[in-house]
Amino acid sequence: MAATIESVLSEKRVFPPSPEFVKQANVSGMAAYQALCDEAERDFEGFWGRLAKEHLHWSKPFNRVLDEANPPFFKWFHDGELNASYNCLDRHLASQPDKTAIIFEADDGKVTKITYKELHREVCRLANALKALGIQRGDRVLIYMPMSIQVVVAMQACARIAATHSVVFGGFSAKSVQERIIDAGAVAVITADGQFRGGREIPLKPVVDEAIGMGGCDAMRKVIVYKRSGSSVPMTAGRDLWWDEAVKGQGDTCDPVWVSAEHPLFILYTSGSTGKPKGVQHSTGGYLLGCILTMKWVFDNKPTDIFWCTADVGWVTGHSYIVYGPLACGTTVVMFEGVPTYPDAGRFWKMIQAHKVNVFYTAPTAIRSLIKAGPEEPKKYDLSSVRILGTVGEPINPEAWMWYHTTVGRERCPIVDTWWQTETGVIMITPLPGAIPTKPGSATLPLPGIMADIVDETGNSVGKGKGGLLVIKRPWPAMLRTIWGDPERYKKTYFPDDFKGKLYLAGDGASIDEDGYFRIVGRIDDVLNVSGHRLGTMEVESALVANSKLVAEAAVVGRPDELTGEAIVAFVVTKGPRPTGEEAKKVAQELRDWVAKEIGAIAKPKDIRFGENLPKTRSGKIMRRLLRSIARGEEITQDVTTLENPAILEQLKQSQ
Ligand code: WTA
């Protein structure tokens, strides 16, 4: 980590926003940014209270802004009532019913548009259908859908009737779906027959069937299936029904169910440092406020904007910047079913041109893979509509940043490198495009009201020019409220005793430069970031050892990868003799497929190395730092005197 900090601290290039951009920006110039920060410093609750009143529609106004009686279980605006779907749809109906809400482009290029009025009707019809199926306030509904207008309808319909949704990324396996259904106690699943990505159909409903078939989904009663691919899928009588059947005859309006601002809008599972993913629970009022403010501040949202976030709705980025943020702001949002390299590496740029996208938000991994696949591709397209570029999910290396800046942004567009997490709900540290000068590879400064800092192991600020742990010192409205069903884990993970329970520990290492700019280096725990997707090393390890026929022991670490940021490396001790040569290749493939089945294809280890043993201390603890060095092909310079079996290092080094 030290070397990385060194290199990023020496970044000297600075790109201030153009005077024209500053002039038209929602937060115009450094002084305007500073004024907001000062307001939050001066009167923290007054600041958030003012914004919550200005930006949300409340059916019952709140009296109390922040309740800190039982930290870290903070409550925001909790005696106020509202409905997320009302705030996303109904409030635009009088002013802009015929404005396009979503431009959807399918994998094969077919474009479908839906207006705010039409979207409202579809949401109401599905909401009525869910009610007719007996789904009620507080029930959990799992959503396992392709990128589609219907997934937005499904999420909004849940929000409308105060059911809590839990969207599971369409690439997760049956086992992962089953675990999430059980953990959330979901009563229904909304899915599709299949989805298309890169010209291939990927089944979804069969995965749900397999998940429920594994047992334990005791609360599960209904499966609603949207017909996307037309492939034949078996339907279980009494449990499964087609979307079209469910909404048939349902009314076009549905009164929103008003809920407390603290009502759980959704649960989203994410990886942590144990084998079991955590159900990050978000609120309604605070979360929605964060979505709206970041749309306006970070993406400089304007009424005429066409906004495109390329994330999948299965991740938090899709929740906040495809569904809740853009709709609550009444924006036109672009949604894409496919992949960036199909039919060729010009797909993104072609879509920007076709839909006249103004704000484009994607992941460094996508940028890196597009640089590799077609560095000249953007030049073939008219990208003059773009005014802001964004990145999210992982650190962006300065080379990729510069390419994005020159080749895509044509040196005209501010780049917002946004740092945040599933847990933070919305963007936390980022340049404001019309205020904060950018530096390649830096997320720059915290948003107004976000009290971010970098501390050492004792919780003291490290100060400028140093590295340490990224923390947030005060609660913020969009923060997670707990881990579903596991408040203890919430407390222990995010507000550890080491810091007297007072600091939110993000789990990222970061440094702060002489201008006070933040650089996020990467995770400090056993969480990997592969192509911007979070995966726990323990999660992959548990999946491997679950193969009791083949695997005796496994340890998983990360290593840097040019394309995917990090890559997964697994060290495996097999039950039989250690496989070598062709046999090793065969077993490695078998194990990769196994992990894909256990978790999902995103968790497949890139390298698998076989050893007769793993490097352990005399007390039997696996020495992961040694494995990390081996995975990276580095010389082992660490102290190995506590190692029980030093010879194993040579074997593992040569085992590739
Ligand atoms: C990493 C995605 C550097 C970080 C919204 C964080 C980043 C994890 C950035 C959260 C960034 C996200 N620069 N690192 N701009 N954005 N990260 O929960 O390690 O999928 O903790 O949320 O991604 O990933 P998650």
XYZ file of C-alpha atoms and ligand atoms in Angstrom:
681
model
C 0.000 0.000 0.000
C 2.893 2.355 0.817
C 4.139 2.384 -2.780
C 0.694 3.217 -4.125
C 0.280 6.049 -1.679
C 3.698 7.351 -2.693
C 2.817 7.380 -6.375
C -0.566 8.999 -6.040
C 0.704 11.657 -3.710
C 3.108 12.812 -6.376
C 0.324 13.459 -8.904
C 0.722 17.092 -9.872
C -1.773 17.556 -12.690
C -4.747 19.698 -11.695
C -7.812 20.399 -13.841
C -10.015 23.263 -12.714
C -13.534 23.434 -14.175
C -13.961 25.873 -17.069
C -15.471 29.280 -16.245
C -18.469 28.434 -18.469
C -19.104 25.256 -16.525
C -18.762 27.027 -13.196
C -21.220 29.719 -14.272
C -24.039 27.286 -14.979
C -23.326 24.823 -12.139
C -25.771 24.078 -9.323
C -22.914 24.502 -6.869
C -21.021 27.272 -8.605
C -17.427 27.747 -7.548
C -15.375 26.855 -4.483
C -16.994 29.581 -2.392
C -20.443 28.058 -2.918
C -19.119 24.614 -1.939
C -17.408 26.070 1.104
C -20.569 27.923 2.124
C -22.506 24.638 2.185
C -19.742 22.938 4.192
C -19.705 25.841 6.643
C -23.465 25.710 7.051
C -23.211 21.996 7.925
C -20.368 22.672 10.393
C -22.250 25.500 12.057
C -25.643 23.869 12.364
C -25.481 20.192 11.410
C -29.128 19.357 12.054
C -30.382 22.666 10.682
C -28.494 22.005 7.454
C -29.909 18.523 6.884
C -33.357 19.569 8.086
C -33.481 22.455 5.618
C -32.474 20.207 2.715
C -34.938 17.469 3.680
C -37.771 20.002 3.713
C -36.734 21.549 0.414
C -36.152 18.374 -1.581
C -38.672 15.793 -0.401
C -42.430 15.625 -0.385
C -43.583 14.738 3.130
C -47.140 13.572 3.802
C -46.410 14.335 7.434
C -43.601 16.782 8.186
C -40.848 15.710 10.585
C -40.126 17.563 13.816
C -36.921 15.823 14.724
C -33.940 15.772 12.327
C -31.477 13.387 13.962
C -32.007 11.041 16.867
C -28.715 9.924 18.390
C -30.164 8.389 21.537
C -28.962 4.885 20.731
C -25.746 5.052 18.693
C -24.844 3.671 16.212
C -28.536 3.118 15.483
C -29.183 6.623 14.248
C -32.574 7.837 13.100
C -33.174 10.629 10.629
C -36.450 12.559 10.248
C -38.153 9.566 11.846
C -41.398 11.208 12.936
C -41.900 12.408 9.358
C -43.824 10.340 6.804
C -43.411 9.982 3.062
C -43.428 7.455 0.246
C -40.438 6.866 -2.032
C -42.509 6.005 -5.087
C -44.646 9.124 -4.615
C -41.464 11.177 -4.486
C -40.162 9.522 -7.652
C -43.324 9.539 -9.747
C -46.465 11.279 -8.543
C -44.817 14.560 -7.863
C -43.800 14.889 -11.505
C -47.216 14.021 -12.877
C -48.637 17.534 -12.931
C -45.508 19.265 -14.176
C -44.098 16.794 -16.709
C -46.371 13.799 -17.317
C -45.156 13.255 -20.866
C -41.459 13.607 -20.210
C -39.505 10.444 -20.945
C -38.538 8.783 -17.678
C -36.533 5.863 -19.088
C -34.861 5.223 -22.428
C -34.187 1.503 -22.453
C -31.812 -0.030 -24.962
C -31.879 -3.801 -25.189
C -28.871 -6.001 -25.903
C -29.920 -6.226 -29.566
C -30.243 -2.448 -29.886
C -34.022 -2.190 -29.681
C -35.020 1.025 -27.898
C -38.110 1.405 -25.694
C -39.128 4.636 -23.990
C -41.575 5.221 -21.184
C -42.920 8.544 -19.903
C -43.416 9.498 -16.277
C -47.181 9.105 -16.678
C -46.842 5.648 -18.215
C -44.297 4.549 -15.647
C -46.598 5.697 -12.867
C -49.411 3.603 -14.358
C -47.247 0.489 -14.694
C -46.021 0.869 -11.128
C -49.563 1.295 -9.804
C -50.794 -1.763 -11.700
C -48.020 -3.957 -10.339
C -48.442 -2.488 -6.858
C -52.132 -3.411 -6.998
C -51.195 -6.889 -8.200
C -48.769 -7.344 -5.298
C -51.470 -6.273 -2.864
C -53.912 -8.688 -4.469
C -51.364 -11.451 -3.838
C -51.406 -10.545 -0.174
C -48.081 -8.719 -0.061
C -48.131 -6.090 2.645
C -46.239 -3.319 4.338
C -42.918 -4.585 5.652
C -42.920 -7.832 3.623
C -39.674 -8.554 1.794
C -39.716 -9.116 -1.943
C -36.673 -10.453 -3.753
C -36.087 -9.091 -7.249
C -33.956 -11.114 -9.677
C -34.424 -9.355 -12.986
C -32.586 -8.280 -16.098
C -31.864 -4.631 -16.767
C -35.282 -3.551 -18.022
C -37.998 -0.990 -17.487
C -39.786 -3.739 -15.539
C -37.128 -4.000 -12.861
C -37.652 -0.314 -12.131
C -41.410 -0.916 -12.056
C -40.881 -3.800 -9.630
C -38.744 -1.764 -7.229
C -41.096 1.211 -7.350
C -44.161 -1.000 -6.868
C -42.627 -2.454 -3.698
C -41.791 1.024 -2.440
C -45.334 2.151 -3.219
C -46.922 -0.459 -0.958
C -44.115 -0.238 1.647
C -42.766 -3.712 0.931
C -38.990 -3.859 1.325
C -37.210 -4.975 -1.830
C -33.984 -6.869 -2.099
C -32.538 -6.876 -5.590
C -30.103 -9.676 -6.365
C -27.733 -9.194 -9.298
C -28.744 -11.439 -12.218
C -25.284 -13.043 -12.296
C -25.583 -14.609 -8.845
C -26.092 -18.351 -8.586
C -29.075 -20.326 -7.292
C -27.257 -20.902 -4.013
C -26.741 -17.151 -3.543
C -30.377 -16.485 -4.396
C -31.502 -19.121 -1.911
C -29.324 -17.709 0.879
C -30.723 -14.231 0.288
C -34.341 -15.422 0.172
C -33.834 -17.186 3.490
C -31.904 -14.387 5.195
C -34.420 -11.735 4.137
C -37.413 -13.999 4.816
C -38.733 -13.011 1.389
C -42.387 -13.795 0.679
C -42.179 -13.348 -3.088
C -39.713 -13.218 -5.960
C -40.098 -11.066 -9.041
C -38.028 -12.438 -11.901
C -37.975 -12.937 -15.682
C -37.676 -15.988 -17.875
C -34.229 -14.885 -19.000
C -32.004 -11.991 -19.990
C -29.744 -11.150 -22.901
C -26.151 -10.074 -22.575
C -23.670 -9.934 -25.420
C -26.009 -11.814 -27.755
C -26.471 -14.721 -25.343
C -29.509 -15.654 -23.337
C -28.929 -16.190 -19.653
C -31.734 -17.949 -17.785
C -33.181 -16.392 -14.629
C -36.418 -18.189 -13.689
C -34.734 -21.628 -13.739
C -32.210 -20.257 -11.227
C -35.045 -19.121 -8.941
C -36.650 -22.574 -9.229
C -33.375 -24.206 -8.300
C -32.912 -21.795 -5.379
C -36.359 -22.486 -3.931
C -35.879 -26.192 -4.630
C -32.843 -26.199 -2.336
C -35.249 -25.746 0.548
C -35.474 -23.471 3.541
C -37.361 -20.681 1.753
C -40.224 -21.084 4.184
C -41.858 -17.676 3.801
C -41.809 -17.820 -0.007
C -45.311 -17.883 -1.521
C -45.305 -16.282 -4.964
C -43.047 -15.998 -7.989
C -43.958 -13.374 -10.598
C -42.315 -13.875 -13.979
C -41.827 -11.167 -16.577
C -41.589 -12.550 -20.107
C -38.389 -11.219 -21.626
C -36.785 -13.966 -23.686
C -39.822 -16.071 -24.514
C -37.961 -19.257 -23.638
C -40.130 -21.909 -22.145
C -39.842 -22.124 -18.376
C -41.731 -24.466 -16.078
C -44.343 -22.748 -13.901
C -45.356 -24.201 -10.553
C -49.141 -24.072 -10.207
C -50.359 -21.957 -7.310
C -46.949 -20.372 -6.755
C -45.807 -18.961 -10.102
C -47.624 -16.517 -12.315
C -46.744 -14.409 -15.324
C -46.386 -10.667 -14.806
C -49.033 -9.991 -17.483
C -51.501 -12.263 -15.722
C -50.789 -10.636 -12.379
C -51.451 -7.088 -13.578
C -54.410 -7.981 -15.795
C -57.472 -6.021 -14.743
C -55.578 -4.099 -12.056
C -56.381 -0.418 -11.652
C -54.139 2.338 -13.037
C -53.823 4.085 -9.713
C -52.725 2.870 -6.313
C -52.583 5.049 -3.223
C -49.058 5.149 -1.856
C -48.591 3.724 1.624
C -47.072 6.491 3.746
C -44.264 5.282 5.961
C -41.948 6.690 8.588
C -38.738 8.098 7.115
C -36.964 5.210 8.857
C -39.001 2.502 7.118
C -36.643 0.035 5.360
C -36.885 0.837 1.652
C -34.531 -1.943 0.675
C -32.002 -4.521 1.730
C -29.003 -5.041 -0.494
C -26.577 -7.874 0.141
C -22.881 -7.149 -0.059
C -19.690 -8.966 0.798
C -17.885 -8.518 4.055
C -14.927 -10.176 5.660
C -16.798 -13.313 6.708
C -18.237 -16.068 4.566
C -21.769 -14.718 4.849
C -22.900 -11.652 2.856
C -24.518 -8.869 4.852
C -27.971 -7.484 4.186
C -27.335 -3.764 4.217
C -30.583 -2.105 5.287
C -31.461 1.334 3.999
C -34.115 3.811 5.083
C -36.681 5.707 3.031
C -36.327 9.413 3.887
C -32.619 9.837 4.531
C -31.674 7.589 1.635
C -33.882 9.414 -0.837
C -32.596 12.778 0.336
C -29.034 11.594 -0.296
C -29.970 10.397 -3.786
C -31.536 13.722 -4.728
C -28.782 15.902 -3.300
C -25.988 13.962 -4.961
C -27.822 14.078 -8.311
C -27.991 17.847 -7.988
C -24.579 18.482 -6.468
C -22.377 15.851 -8.086
C -24.093 15.341 -11.435
C -25.218 18.981 -11.633
C -28.658 17.684 -12.553
C -30.646 19.916 -14.907
C -34.261 19.462 -16.101
C -33.128 18.736 -19.658
C -30.443 16.186 -18.735
C -30.195 12.735 -20.251
C -28.428 10.746 -17.553
C -26.740 7.408 -18.059
C -25.318 5.266 -15.299
C -24.047 1.986 -16.740
C -24.224 0.001 -13.486
C -26.576 -2.934 -13.040
C -29.596 -2.373 -10.795
C -28.360 -5.346 -8.785
C -25.696 -3.103 -7.215
C -26.151 -0.027 -5.060
C -25.012 2.231 -7.895
C -27.995 1.083 -9.920
C -30.355 1.648 -6.985
C -29.217 5.202 -6.343
C -28.323 6.422 -9.835
C -30.675 4.560 -12.144
C -33.770 4.228 -10.029
C -34.146 6.481 -7.005
C -31.907 9.490 -7.720
C -32.803 10.177 -11.344
C -36.527 9.508 -10.924
C -36.833 11.580 -7.759
C -35.237 14.424 -9.737
C -37.590 13.882 -12.691
C -34.684 13.123 -15.014
C -34.593 11.099 -18.208
C -32.436 8.092 -17.507
C -30.828 5.695 -19.987
C -30.803 1.993 -19.165
C -28.865 -0.665 -21.017
C -29.379 -4.406 -20.966
C -26.144 -5.480 -22.612
C -22.378 -5.312 -22.242
C -19.927 -2.560 -23.331
C -18.102 -4.701 -25.893
C -21.068 -6.072 -27.833
C -21.416 -5.989 -30.767
C -18.131 -4.071 -30.564
C -16.107 -1.825 -28.255
C -17.881 1.249 -29.608
C -21.244 0.364 -28.025
C -21.119 2.883 -25.166
C -19.998 5.723 -27.438
C -22.590 4.848 -30.021
C -25.281 4.929 -27.358
C -24.068 8.288 -26.016
C -24.355 9.659 -29.550
C -27.744 8.084 -30.239
C -29.398 9.163 -26.996
C -27.531 12.482 -26.660
C -26.335 11.585 -23.193
C -25.282 14.567 -21.064
C -23.976 12.815 -17.971
C -22.170 9.488 -18.252
C -21.285 7.455 -15.173
C -19.345 4.190 -15.394
C -16.691 2.032 -13.704
C -12.902 2.182 -14.123
C -12.929 -1.492 -15.140
C -15.197 -0.690 -18.076
C -12.950 2.208 -19.031
C -9.833 0.032 -18.867
C -11.383 -2.759 -20.893
C -12.563 -0.283 -23.527
C -9.101 1.286 -23.737
C -7.762 -2.182 -24.404
C -10.454 -3.211 -26.871
C -10.667 0.010 -28.868
C -8.736 3.091 -27.719
C -9.691 4.976 -30.886
C -13.371 3.966 -30.849
C -14.726 7.088 -29.092
C -13.281 9.259 -31.867
C -15.711 7.745 -34.348
C -18.715 9.163 -32.529
C -20.210 12.535 -31.757
C -19.837 12.859 -28.009
C -20.484 16.596 -27.876
C -23.644 16.113 -25.795
C -21.599 14.940 -22.792
C -20.960 17.542 -20.128
C -19.947 15.442 -17.109
C -18.140 12.109 -16.825
C -18.177 10.014 -13.696
C -16.473 6.932 -12.274
C -17.311 4.690 -9.353
C -16.548 1.406 -7.692
C -12.772 1.266 -7.474
C -9.749 3.502 -7.649
C -9.118 4.819 -11.147
C -5.506 4.756 -12.256
C -4.271 8.123 -13.592
C -3.627 6.671 -17.090
C -7.243 5.567 -17.450
C -8.399 8.879 -15.990
C -6.377 10.818 -18.612
C -7.759 8.717 -21.459
C -11.303 9.282 -20.209
C -10.551 12.992 -19.949
C -9.004 13.430 -23.394
C -10.599 10.785 -25.606
C -14.109 10.661 -24.175
C -14.424 14.068 -22.492
C -12.386 15.833 -25.214
C -10.743 17.813 -22.400
C -14.034 19.629 -21.897
C -15.862 17.613 -19.268
C -15.175 17.526 -15.559
C -14.629 13.982 -14.269
C -16.275 13.140 -10.985
C -14.398 10.254 -9.335
C -17.014 9.297 -6.766
C -16.117 7.351 -3.639
C -18.922 5.647 -1.762
C -20.196 2.217 -0.711
C -23.296 0.070 -0.527
C -23.363 1.083 3.134
C -23.096 4.830 2.564
C -26.100 4.703 0.214
C -24.925 7.591 -1.916
C -21.781 9.409 -3.051
C -19.664 10.758 -0.182
C -16.311 11.979 -1.477
C -16.093 13.455 -4.957
C -15.287 16.593 -6.856
C -18.249 18.917 -7.403
C -17.921 19.470 -11.146
C -18.411 23.243 -11.096
C -16.358 23.880 -8.003
C -13.537 21.508 -7.126
C -10.470 21.241 -9.389
C -9.813 17.586 -10.187
C -6.631 15.526 -10.002
C -6.333 12.199 -11.834
C -6.933 9.342 -9.430
C -8.322 11.425 -6.584
C -11.887 11.505 -5.284
C -10.894 14.949 -3.927
C -13.125 16.284 -1.121
C -16.090 15.151 0.985
C -19.541 16.486 0.151
C -21.012 19.176 2.402
C -22.221 17.629 5.648
C -20.006 14.530 5.239
C -17.382 14.611 7.975
C -14.739 12.353 6.464
C -11.263 11.922 7.855
C -8.264 9.629 7.769
C -7.106 8.233 11.075
C -4.478 5.907 12.470
C -5.184 2.719 14.459
C -5.931 4.751 17.547
C -8.496 6.940 15.827
C -6.372 10.092 15.598
C -6.316 12.140 12.390
C -3.155 11.447 10.439
C -3.010 14.882 8.843
C -1.985 15.944 5.365
C 0.476 13.939 3.335
C -0.190 10.704 5.231
C -2.103 7.491 4.823
C -4.468 5.651 7.148
C -8.025 4.446 7.595
C -10.952 6.242 6.024
C -13.659 7.106 8.573
C -16.795 9.252 8.769
C -17.118 11.115 12.023
C -20.795 12.060 12.055
C -23.855 10.133 10.870
C -25.369 11.153 7.528
C -28.955 10.734 6.285
C -28.339 8.091 3.583
C -26.220 5.789 5.763
C -27.187 2.165 6.322
C -29.318 1.646 9.409
C -28.270 -1.863 10.318
C -27.457 -5.250 8.896
C -30.692 -7.084 8.347
C -31.251 -9.419 11.277
C -27.791 -8.820 12.728
C -27.496 -5.503 14.601
C -24.434 -6.787 16.485
C -22.533 -7.326 13.272
C -23.515 -3.816 12.161
C -22.073 -2.360 15.328
C -18.911 -4.435 15.317
C -18.129 -3.964 11.646
C -18.773 -0.270 11.203
C -18.461 1.293 14.651
C -15.740 -0.817 16.256
C -14.764 -0.452 19.878
C -11.232 0.470 18.798
C -12.643 3.898 18.056
C -14.978 3.908 21.058
C -17.860 3.188 18.698
C -17.789 6.787 17.530
C -16.322 6.553 14.032
C -17.844 4.890 10.987
C -15.086 2.678 9.637
C -15.369 2.427 5.871
C -12.890 -0.441 5.525
C -10.815 1.466 2.986
C -7.236 2.657 3.186
C -6.723 6.216 2.010
C -4.310 9.090 2.072
C -4.716 12.822 2.133
C -2.474 15.145 0.111
C -1.226 18.645 0.831
C -4.450 20.152 -0.563
C -6.562 17.976 1.714
C -7.573 15.797 -1.243
C -8.533 12.185 -0.504
C -7.092 9.277 -2.435
C -8.770 5.979 -1.788
C -6.270 3.192 -2.139
C -8.367 0.095 -1.523
C -9.771 -2.226 1.089
C -7.921 -2.876 4.295
C -9.980 -5.932 5.176
C -10.435 -9.280 3.483
C -12.656 -7.820 0.813
C -11.600 -7.841 -2.817
C -12.701 -5.485 -5.525
C -12.873 -7.368 -8.794
C -14.134 -5.243 -11.687
C -15.747 -2.961 -9.141
C -17.597 -5.891 -7.540
C -17.064 -6.577 -3.896
C -16.212 -10.113 -2.888
C -15.077 -11.434 0.450
C -12.050 -13.729 0.353
C -13.778 -15.767 3.064
C -16.855 -16.086 0.882
C -14.811 -17.617 -1.939
C -12.932 -19.808 0.558
C -16.167 -21.136 2.031
C -17.412 -21.877 -1.457
C -14.240 -23.814 -2.274
C -14.162 -25.890 0.893
C -17.839 -26.665 0.426
C -16.596 -28.958 -2.327
C -15.810 -31.670 0.170
C -15.056 -34.236 -2.522
C -12.104 -32.311 -3.925
C -10.990 -29.687 -1.451
C -9.330 -30.230 1.904
C -8.316 -26.661 2.530
C -8.324 -23.357 0.693
C -7.091 -19.816 1.135
C -8.015 -16.932 -1.114
C -6.186 -13.654 -1.631
C -6.196 -10.847 -4.169
C -3.534 -9.655 -6.540
C -3.508 -6.522 -8.707
C -4.842 -6.992 -12.232
C -4.440 -4.537 -15.063
C -7.993 -4.930 -16.285
C -10.159 -5.940 -13.363
C -8.355 -3.952 -10.663
C -7.913 -7.019 -8.508
C -7.984 -10.699 -9.395
C -8.837 -13.647 -7.169
C -6.092 -16.153 -6.419
C -6.964 -19.378 -4.639
C -4.478 -21.692 -2.935
C -5.967 -25.137 -2.663
C -4.987 -28.323 -0.885
C -6.840 -31.192 -2.525
C -8.138 -34.297 -0.785
C -6.138 -36.642 -2.991
C -2.541 -36.216 -4.146
C -1.558 -32.721 -5.265
C -2.549 -32.397 -8.942
C 0.119 -31.318 -11.411
C 0.333 -30.644 -15.160
C -2.812 -31.392 -17.176
C -4.523 -32.812 -14.123
C -4.027 -29.507 -12.272
C -5.627 -27.626 -15.169
C -8.600 -29.953 -15.148
C -9.160 -29.724 -11.408
C -8.730 -25.934 -11.507
C -11.442 -25.677 -14.144
C -13.711 -27.901 -12.131
C -13.208 -25.690 -9.099
C -13.844 -22.499 -11.068
C -17.147 -23.908 -12.303
C -17.948 -24.958 -8.761
C -17.419 -21.437 -7.405
C -19.569 -20.039 -10.214
C -22.322 -22.389 -9.090
C -21.881 -21.580 -5.422
C -21.687 -17.780 -5.714
C -21.780 -16.614 -9.323
C -19.422 -16.252 -12.257
C -17.971 -13.012 -10.863
C -16.381 -14.957 -8.016
C -14.412 -17.443 -10.149
C -10.743 -17.442 -9.109
C -8.442 -16.310 -11.907
C -5.482 -18.353 -10.641
C -5.702 -21.593 -8.699
C -2.512 -22.960 -7.199
C -2.241 -26.363 -5.625
C -0.066 -27.188 -2.660
C 0.369 -30.137 -0.335
C -0.202 -27.674 2.432
C -0.676 -23.985 3.194
C 1.856 -21.773 4.977
C 0.835 -21.740 8.625
C 2.118 -20.458 11.912
C 2.833 -22.987 14.655
C -0.578 -22.182 16.082
C -2.156 -23.189 12.772
C -3.046 -19.768 11.392
C -2.731 -19.389 7.630
C -0.163 -16.704 6.822
C -2.063 -14.771 4.225
C 0.509 -12.069 3.762
C 2.894 -14.694 2.413
C 0.234 -15.978 0.071
C -0.354 -12.435 -1.118
C 3.333 -12.072 -1.999
C 3.329 -15.384 -3.841
C 0.153 -14.453 -5.714
C 1.803 -11.239 -6.843
C 5.004 -12.979 -7.845
C 6.963 -10.910 -5.319
C 10.061 -11.938 -3.461
C 9.198 -12.902 0.089
C 10.851 -10.359 2.302
C 8.672 -10.868 5.345
C 9.764 -12.611 8.451
C 9.073 -16.345 8.056
C 10.505 -17.522 11.349
C 7.058 -18.217 12.767
C 6.272 -20.438 9.810
C 5.719 -24.081 10.653
C 6.466 -25.419 7.183
C 8.805 -23.092 5.212
C 9.295 -25.569 2.372
C 5.728 -25.070 1.272
C 6.547 -21.575 -0.005
C 8.800 -22.949 -2.773
C 6.169 -25.443 -3.817
C 3.433 -22.809 -4.014
C 5.668 -20.409 -5.925
C 6.256 -23.025 -8.581
C 2.741 -24.302 -8.660
C 1.421 -22.192 -11.478
C -14.382 0.936 -3.563
C -19.893 0.863 -4.819
C -11.704 4.154 -4.961
C -14.022 1.085 -2.100
C -20.504 2.272 -4.855
C -15.352 0.890 -1.406
C -13.718 3.119 -4.601
C -16.010 -0.158 -2.247
C -14.395 4.184 -5.240
C -17.506 -0.118 -2.177
C -13.608 5.261 -5.756
C -15.850 2.717 -4.557
N -12.275 5.196 -5.590
N -12.386 3.118 -4.467
N -14.152 6.282 -6.407
N -15.713 3.893 -5.195
N -14.652 2.229 -4.205
O -20.209 -1.391 -1.863
O -13.114 0.068 -1.750
O -19.917 -2.101 -4.277
O -15.228 0.475 -0.067
O -20.163 0.292 -3.607
O -15.555 0.131 -3.588
O -18.083 -1.008 -3.088
P -19.649 -1.140 -3.203
